[in-house]
Amino acid sequence: MFDKFISPELLGRMPLVEKISASLFLTVLGMVITFIILAVVCWFTILLSRACRKKPKKEDFATLIPIPGPLKEGGREDESLIAAVISAAIAAGRETTGRHLRVTKIKRTIDHIPQWERVGRIEQLLERGER
Amino acid sequence: MLEMIHTFLQSMGFMGLSGGQAIMIGIAFLLFYLGIKKGFEPLLLIPIAFGMFLANLPFAGMMDPGGGSGEAGGLLWYFYLGNRLGIWPPIVFAGIGAMIDFGPLIAEPKSLLLGAAAQFGIFATFFGAILLGFNGQEAGAIGIIGGASGPISIWLANKLAPHLLGAIAIAAYSYMALVPIIQPPIMKALTTKKERRIRMEQLRPVSRTEKILFPLMVTLVVALIVPPAATLIGMLMLGNLLKESLVVERLKATVSNALMNMVMLFLGLAVGACATAEHFLTLQTIMIIILGLLAFAVGTAAGVLLAKLMNKISGGKVNPLIGSAGVSAIPMSARVSQKLGHEANPSNFLLMHAMGPNVAGAIGAAVVAGVMLALFG
């Protein structure tokens, strides 16, 4: 059958019904082969992920950063500024003022947001900015 | 003296300019307009248009193959040899691999099935091309336009139907640029607003080990099942391994920037140079353009329909819009999914979910190219 499909003369001589049925067969065959190959890759990817995934240590999820006494300025990420922003956000959320709120500790968590989500958010922010 | 002037006048390009060449130069100028003014794939459209422009200039001999006795041929002929020998497209694929993040695909391996479904456009177009009178090799080369990957289209067209290379490459790149116009009406027609509003769960983080092992595993599995796909998959995964290993930053930077840009220039010029009047201005070209559109449309529809099915099976956890991203065209089709999802629900972030099927589409298209080559090569 493949010989007939490669040669224009042989293909031209094929009756229309046979041509349609043969090309439909090739279409289905091609799709089935493609699905099988990608399903195999999918299965191997799942196996690979299972093999690579290890139980994460507690410290991977969150690291407690105690903030003793007054916060120092000019830290690695200017922590006093971050603390101020978080306090302001909590105060705004609770509809109260900073006077009624005391932040004793801040728990820093590792950012698990995938890069694509970050890109999506940035794009959305930029779009809003353009409007 | 008069004879010299006469000889000179006869050697001028004006004297040899045929109607077909004039039309081809007009098409080249249209492509310049689309690339420069409209911004449609300018990195490729401009070299392709310039190659077309140069190859259709009479007496310039840019595509002369040269003599057998060491006589030099035209410059574009040597660029074309890089295509004919199958060198440029795999190098471009390595560059693409060095820019792709397979993380979303590794986090959600089921995306590979969406990448497979979108390849239905290729086989549906193959079927259509056979009915229109193309032989198996030509139909396979035309169908691969639906893979929405320029390098794959060029690579396979060179192997199966080199005489159709110009039309196939131009159709492939034109439709890739038109993805934001072709896909949305099909996606909207096949989905309800409720489905488009579905928010998908955040993907898990993927470890570096997984990202390093994934390209090696895919190369091994695919090359063992479909050996003809080894060239494309191998180069795609080589580029990705350079990126993910994090130890060969210079090689990764070269492959994804300087080398890829250089090769894309040569590849574009060579593709354009194939579009000479006698090869391009035919009924076959019109049919290829129509079939190419069919390939994109059917691929998009198949991806969305499978995603709808996955949504039903998963109990409403899959937004069907991500299915269309299985039509490779990285990253345009993923952006289209993000845009439509965002329109339906402003708090929806589908981009990372759509990148899974999107990169799966690149793997799928390379696999289908290998299958076509195994069947008709």
XYZ file of C-alpha atoms in Angstrom:
508
model
C 0.000 0.000 0.000
C 2.845 2.397 0.857
C 4.317 1.810 -2.618
C 1.034 2.926 -4.160
C 1.031 6.063 -2.026
C 4.585 6.965 -2.984
C 4.080 6.551 -6.731
C 1.831 9.200 -8.322
C 1.005 6.809 -11.195
C -0.090 3.956 -8.948
C -1.992 6.343 -6.682
C -3.709 7.905 -9.685
C -4.831 4.468 -10.878
C -6.386 3.589 -7.506
C -10.206 3.680 -7.471
C -11.574 6.579 -5.383
C -13.179 4.312 -2.760
C -9.933 2.396 -2.283
C -7.988 5.666 -2.139
C -10.312 7.066 0.539
C -10.280 3.889 2.626
C -6.489 3.514 2.346
C -5.792 7.143 3.274
C -8.276 6.923 6.169
C -6.444 3.821 7.358
C -3.120 5.690 7.195
C -4.642 8.672 9.038
C -5.901 6.442 11.852
C -2.650 4.457 11.921
C -0.572 7.639 12.147
C -2.700 9.050 14.970
C -2.633 5.776 16.892
C 1.171 5.546 16.595
C 1.527 9.184 17.705
C -0.777 8.672 20.695
C 1.013 5.489 21.724
C 4.449 7.137 21.571
C 3.363 10.193 23.532
C 1.460 8.019 26.030
C 4.674 6.020 26.567
C 6.607 9.268 27.088
C 3.857 10.403 29.491
C 4.136 7.161 31.446
C 7.932 7.405 31.637
C 7.621 11.032 32.782
C 5.340 9.953 35.626
C 7.829 7.219 36.596
C 10.686 9.706 36.415
C 8.846 12.175 38.633
C 8.056 9.480 41.183
C 11.671 8.363 41.260
C 12.972 11.907 41.652
C 10.441 13.141 44.172
C 11.800 12.898 47.673
C 10.039 13.763 50.881
C 10.719 17.435 51.443
C 12.320 18.437 54.723
C 10.371 20.736 56.992
C 12.845 23.564 56.434
C 12.136 23.459 52.697
C 8.584 24.634 53.260
C 9.080 27.366 55.759
C 11.809 28.990 57.677
C 10.943 30.812 60.842
C 12.567 34.158 61.058
C 12.280 35.501 64.574
C 12.395 39.248 64.752
C 13.690 40.080 68.231
C 13.124 43.624 69.449
C 13.087 46.551 67.080
C 13.806 45.668 63.454
C 17.148 46.731 62.042
C 17.187 48.835 58.905
C 19.302 48.142 55.808
C 19.155 44.332 56.145
C 19.538 42.008 53.204
C 16.039 42.832 51.976
C 15.405 45.743 54.270
C 13.273 43.625 56.574
C 11.869 46.574 58.505
C 10.295 47.822 55.303
C 8.809 44.406 54.542
C 7.473 44.182 58.110
C 5.929 47.637 57.763
C 4.215 46.690 54.484
C 2.869 43.448 55.996
C 1.635 45.302 59.108
C -0.082 47.915 56.951
C -1.720 45.195 54.832
C -3.013 43.367 57.934
C -4.265 46.626 59.403
C -6.056 47.489 56.171
C -7.549 43.994 55.980
C -8.877 44.223 59.558
C -9.967 47.811 59.041
C -7.984 49.023 61.998
C -4.952 51.244 62.582
C -1.356 50.268 63.234
C -1.714 51.318 66.875
C -3.988 48.368 67.591
C -1.698 45.885 65.906
C 1.586 44.354 67.054
C 3.614 42.101 64.775
C 5.705 39.771 66.892
C 7.106 37.444 64.292
C 7.102 36.960 60.545
C 7.270 33.511 59.014
C 9.042 33.465 55.680
C 7.906 30.743 53.240
C 9.677 29.594 50.097
C 8.087 30.922 46.925
C 6.670 27.917 45.098
C 4.978 29.930 42.361
C 6.128 28.510 39.019
C 7.842 30.832 36.588
C 4.982 30.647 34.087
C 2.484 31.867 36.656
C 4.775 34.734 37.569
C 5.105 35.662 33.873
C 1.309 35.490 33.536
C 0.820 37.800 36.518
C 3.402 40.261 35.247
C 1.727 40.276 31.819
C -1.628 40.914 33.452
C -0.230 43.745 35.566
C 1.380 45.291 32.502
C -1.892 44.998 30.591
C -3.724 46.762 33.425
C -1.016 49.424 33.427
C -1.512 50.014 29.697
C -5.240 50.525 30.218
C 30.591 49.844 -30.236
C 26.872 49.455 -30.927
C 27.286 45.733 -30.563
C 28.820 46.221 -27.107
C 25.936 48.454 -26.046
C 23.500 45.896 -27.433
C 25.229 43.090 -25.531
C 25.178 45.134 -22.349
C 21.465 45.927 -22.782
C 20.722 42.242 -23.390
C 22.537 41.333 -20.174
C 20.400 43.696 -18.078
C 17.897 42.117 -15.735
C 15.047 44.151 -17.226
C 15.396 42.229 -20.498
C 14.937 38.875 -18.786
C 12.231 39.783 -16.295
C 9.269 37.469 -16.820
C 5.716 38.055 -15.630
C 6.090 35.261 -13.084
C 9.252 36.772 -11.644
C 7.556 40.171 -11.385
C 4.689 38.561 -9.450
C 7.155 36.785 -7.141
C 8.987 40.048 -6.472
C 5.563 41.562 -5.676
C 4.868 38.705 -3.219
C 8.293 39.275 -1.644
C 7.396 42.941 -1.133
C 4.070 41.913 0.415
C 5.993 39.689 2.846
C 8.314 42.618 3.649
C 5.227 44.669 4.442
C 3.780 41.935 6.676
C 7.097 41.395 8.455
C 8.178 45.000 8.917
C 4.935 46.930 9.176
C 2.622 44.302 10.675
C 5.279 42.496 12.729
C 4.279 38.996 11.514
C 7.244 36.717 12.374
C 9.755 39.346 11.145
C 12.782 37.264 12.159
C 11.861 34.723 9.514
C 9.609 36.544 7.119
C 12.207 39.176 6.231
C 14.994 36.691 5.317
C 12.465 34.511 3.451
C 11.148 37.511 1.530
C 14.676 38.665 0.713
C 15.675 35.196 -0.469
C 12.576 35.147 -2.679
C 13.386 38.615 -3.962
C 16.993 37.710 -4.830
C 16.172 34.326 -6.382
C 13.638 35.893 -8.746
C 15.973 38.561 -10.087
C 16.750 37.602 -13.691
C 20.344 36.734 -14.633
C 21.523 37.196 -11.019
C 22.186 33.456 -10.749
C 21.777 33.422 -6.990
C 20.518 29.835 -7.058
C 22.892 28.470 -9.728
C 24.239 25.150 -8.498
C 27.662 25.769 -10.040
C 29.572 23.615 -12.470
C 30.986 20.173 -11.918
C 34.524 21.384 -12.614
C 34.816 23.470 -9.469
C 32.947 26.466 -10.884
C 31.337 28.381 -8.033
C 27.545 28.515 -7.847
C 25.246 31.253 -6.560
C 25.485 32.253 -2.905
C 21.921 31.218 -2.069
C 22.587 27.759 -3.496
C 25.072 27.082 -0.714
C 22.617 28.279 1.926
C 20.027 26.028 0.284
C 22.383 23.041 0.623
C 22.187 23.487 4.404
C 18.432 22.937 4.072
C 18.634 20.142 1.537
C 21.147 18.243 3.618
C 18.913 18.704 6.670
C 21.426 20.785 8.665
C 19.690 24.099 9.411
C 16.303 22.945 10.805
C 17.738 20.668 13.544
C 20.130 23.445 14.641
C 17.179 25.840 14.951
C 15.399 23.127 16.922
C 18.354 22.960 19.328
C 17.991 26.717 19.831
C 14.281 26.292 20.536
C 15.110 23.527 23.027
C 17.519 25.857 24.820
C 14.674 28.345 25.322
C 11.897 25.924 26.304
C 10.947 25.177 29.896
C 9.566 21.633 30.123
C 8.649 22.231 33.782
C 4.862 22.607 33.216
C 4.888 19.434 31.104
C 6.816 17.427 33.709
C 4.467 18.698 36.409
C 1.421 17.641 34.365
C 2.483 14.781 32.027
C -1.093 14.340 30.776
C -0.414 17.464 28.699
C 1.449 15.141 26.332
C -1.898 13.678 25.277
C -3.144 17.151 24.368
C 0.033 17.605 22.330
C -0.789 14.328 20.580
C -4.433 15.264 19.909
C -3.464 18.502 18.219
C -1.434 16.487 15.708
C -4.718 15.232 14.281
C -4.614 18.325 12.060
C -1.553 16.850 10.348
C -3.240 13.552 9.541
C -6.555 15.148 8.546
C -4.645 17.360 6.131
C -2.731 14.349 4.862
C -6.081 12.751 4.080
C -7.317 15.922 2.361
C -4.120 16.251 0.328
C -4.409 12.670 -0.948
C -7.960 13.374 -2.081
C -6.744 16.503 -3.891
C -4.304 14.413 -5.912
C -1.013 14.716 -4.045
C 0.994 11.526 -3.551
C 1.783 10.114 -0.102
C 5.112 11.895 0.293
C 3.723 15.258 -0.784
C 0.642 14.825 1.418
C 2.835 14.007 4.427
C 4.999 17.078 3.815
C 1.906 19.300 3.446
C 0.183 17.837 6.496
C 3.115 18.641 8.766
C 2.239 22.340 8.373
C -0.333 21.509 11.077
C 2.562 20.767 13.450
C 2.990 24.555 13.562
C 6.748 24.314 13.619
C 8.694 25.930 10.813
C 11.910 23.905 11.248
C 9.966 20.609 11.264
C 7.977 21.603 8.166
C 11.166 22.523 6.314
C 13.017 19.420 7.471
C 10.250 17.038 6.409
C 9.474 18.856 3.151
C 13.153 18.507 2.220
C 13.061 14.797 2.883
C 9.709 13.993 1.265
C 8.857 16.689 -1.290
C 11.675 19.204 -1.859
C 9.857 20.712 -4.860
C 7.117 21.944 -2.481
C 9.518 23.401 0.090
C 8.909 27.084 -0.701
C 5.115 26.870 -0.541
C 5.120 24.665 2.576
C 7.578 26.871 4.497
C 5.746 30.066 3.622
C 2.366 28.543 4.525
C 3.754 27.199 7.831
C 5.290 30.480 8.943
C 2.355 32.571 7.725
C -0.153 30.518 9.683
C 2.081 30.484 12.765
C 2.027 34.264 12.674
C -1.753 34.135 12.256
C -2.364 31.819 15.244
C -3.929 34.669 17.310
C -6.447 35.157 14.486
C -7.091 31.529 13.446
C -7.495 29.891 16.866
C -9.856 32.088 18.958
C -13.043 31.612 16.857
C -12.569 27.826 16.877
C -11.846 27.785 20.617
C -14.878 29.926 21.382
C -17.132 27.850 19.126
C -16.170 24.612 20.867
C -16.318 25.812 24.486
C -18.956 27.366 26.710
C -18.252 30.486 28.732
C -18.531 28.364 31.883
C -15.770 26.074 30.620
C -13.563 29.016 29.673
C -13.919 30.380 33.205
C -12.508 27.226 34.834
C -9.549 27.978 37.096
C -6.897 25.308 37.158
C -4.955 24.189 40.212
C -1.427 25.439 40.635
C 1.195 23.076 39.222
C 3.692 21.457 41.548
C 7.293 22.666 41.527
C 9.625 20.524 39.408
C 13.072 19.574 40.671
C 16.277 20.192 38.778
C 16.955 16.448 38.590
C 13.646 15.893 36.787
C 14.410 18.697 34.369
C 17.831 17.205 33.588
C 16.598 13.635 33.193
C 13.522 14.522 31.127
C 15.337 15.426 27.857
C 17.508 12.323 28.120
C 14.501 10.090 28.763
C 12.440 11.570 25.903
C 15.331 11.225 23.439
C 15.898 7.618 24.420
C 12.227 6.596 24.323
C 11.318 8.406 21.090
C 14.479 7.471 19.215
C 14.047 3.815 20.136
C 10.426 3.763 18.953
C 10.719 6.042 15.891
C 14.400 6.239 14.869
C 13.777 8.792 12.057
C 12.598 11.280 14.706
C 15.949 11.052 16.516
C 17.473 14.008 14.636
C 14.795 16.516 15.588
C 14.045 15.203 19.064
C 17.759 14.763 19.761
C 18.611 18.344 18.867
C 15.581 19.747 20.714
C 16.572 17.861 23.822
C 20.269 18.697 23.459
C 19.360 22.384 23.548
C 17.160 21.791 26.583
C 19.825 19.810 28.416
C 22.313 22.639 27.853
C 19.785 24.955 29.493
C 18.772 22.753 32.398
C 22.224 21.438 33.292
C 23.193 24.981 34.382
C 26.868 24.116 33.852
C 27.334 25.156 30.208
C 25.876 28.643 30.241
C 28.113 29.755 27.345
C 26.971 26.909 25.092
C 23.347 27.498 26.031
C 23.696 31.219 25.294
C 25.362 30.497 21.934
C 22.816 27.901 20.835
C 19.800 29.974 21.845
C 21.106 33.293 20.532
C 24.031 33.717 18.159
C 23.980 30.297 16.490
C 20.207 30.174 16.162
C 20.004 33.693 14.743
C 22.720 32.956 12.192
C 21.132 29.706 11.110
C 17.676 31.261 10.947
C 19.074 33.872 8.584
C 20.582 31.202 6.304
C 17.484 29.031 6.575
C 15.153 31.909 5.787
C 17.163 33.005 2.772
C 17.359 29.432 1.489
C 13.614 28.861 1.903
C 12.798 32.099 0.116
C 15.221 31.199 -2.643
C 13.220 28.014 -3.315
C 10.148 30.094 -4.088
C 10.991 30.814 -7.691
C 8.185 31.663 -10.117
C 8.214 28.271 -11.860
C 7.948 26.395 -8.561
C 5.676 28.739 -6.628
C 3.079 30.091 -9.039
C 1.187 26.871 -9.441
C -2.222 25.490 -8.509
C -0.427 23.246 -6.015
C 0.683 26.300 -4.005
C -2.908 27.522 -3.665
C -3.975 24.044 -2.548
C -1.108 23.922 -0.016
C -2.149 27.300 1.420
C -5.752 26.067 1.836
C -4.646 22.710 3.285
C -2.298 24.487 5.712
C -5.209 26.474 7.111
C -7.218 23.257 7.431
C -4.311 21.666 9.318
C -4.194 24.499 11.879
C -7.970 24.588 12.303
C -8.400 20.827 12.729
C -5.408 20.606 15.092
C -6.839 23.388 17.264
C -10.285 21.765 17.329
C -8.882 18.318 18.161
C -6.822 19.733 21.040
C -9.807 21.600 22.494
C -12.099 18.560 22.160
C -9.648 16.270 23.974
C -9.223 18.891 26.700
C -13.022 18.996 27.038
C -13.027 15.232 27.460
C -10.257 15.468 30.075
C -12.305 18.145 31.820
C -15.311 15.818 31.985
C -13.207 12.913 33.260
C -11.422 15.039 35.870
C -14.689 16.489 37.168
C -14.226 20.010 35.821
C -10.577 20.560 36.682
C -9.228 21.146 33.147
C -9.949 24.328 31.235
C -10.540 23.177 27.620
C -8.814 26.302 26.307
C -5.409 24.793 27.042
C -6.047 22.045 24.456
C -5.512 24.409 21.538
C -1.964 25.071 22.764
C -1.119 21.539 21.644
C -0.729 23.100 18.206
C 2.888 23.852 18.963
C 3.579 27.422 17.656
C 5.537 28.175 20.827
C 4.547 30.378 22.631
C 1.809 32.025 20.568
C -0.876 29.360 20.999
C -0.270 29.239 24.776
C -0.681 33.001 24.877
C -3.971 32.678 22.992
C -5.215 30.225 25.665
C -4.112 32.641 28.395
C -5.806 35.577 26.656
C -9.162 33.838 26.148
C -9.133 32.398 29.671
C -8.339 35.826 31.062
C -11.156 37.399 29.038
C -13.645 34.898 30.472
C -12.330 35.214 34.013
C -9.930 38.070 34.826
C -8.405 36.104 37.706
C -7.536 33.177 35.452
C -3.863 32.390 34.754
C -3.750 29.680 32.107
C -0.362 30.491 30.629
C 1.655 27.964 32.622
C -1.010 25.279 32.165
C -1.055 25.946 28.425
C 2.737 25.770 28.194
C 2.550 22.037 29.008
C 0.535 21.099 25.889
C 2.452 23.749 23.958
C 5.863 22.154 24.443
C 4.229 18.718 24.157
C 3.067 19.876 20.728
C 6.694 20.447 19.704
C 7.577 16.897 20.793
C 4.417 15.566 19.103
C 5.143 17.308 15.815
C 8.704 15.946 15.794
C 7.347 12.460 16.493
C 4.805 12.771 13.652
C 7.570 13.960 11.315
C 9.474 10.796 12.238
C 6.366 8.676 11.665
C 5.806 10.277 8.238
C 9.421 9.661 7.337
C 9.194 6.069 8.501
C 6.036 5.540 6.406
C 6.986 7.432 3.243
C 10.692 8.197 3.417
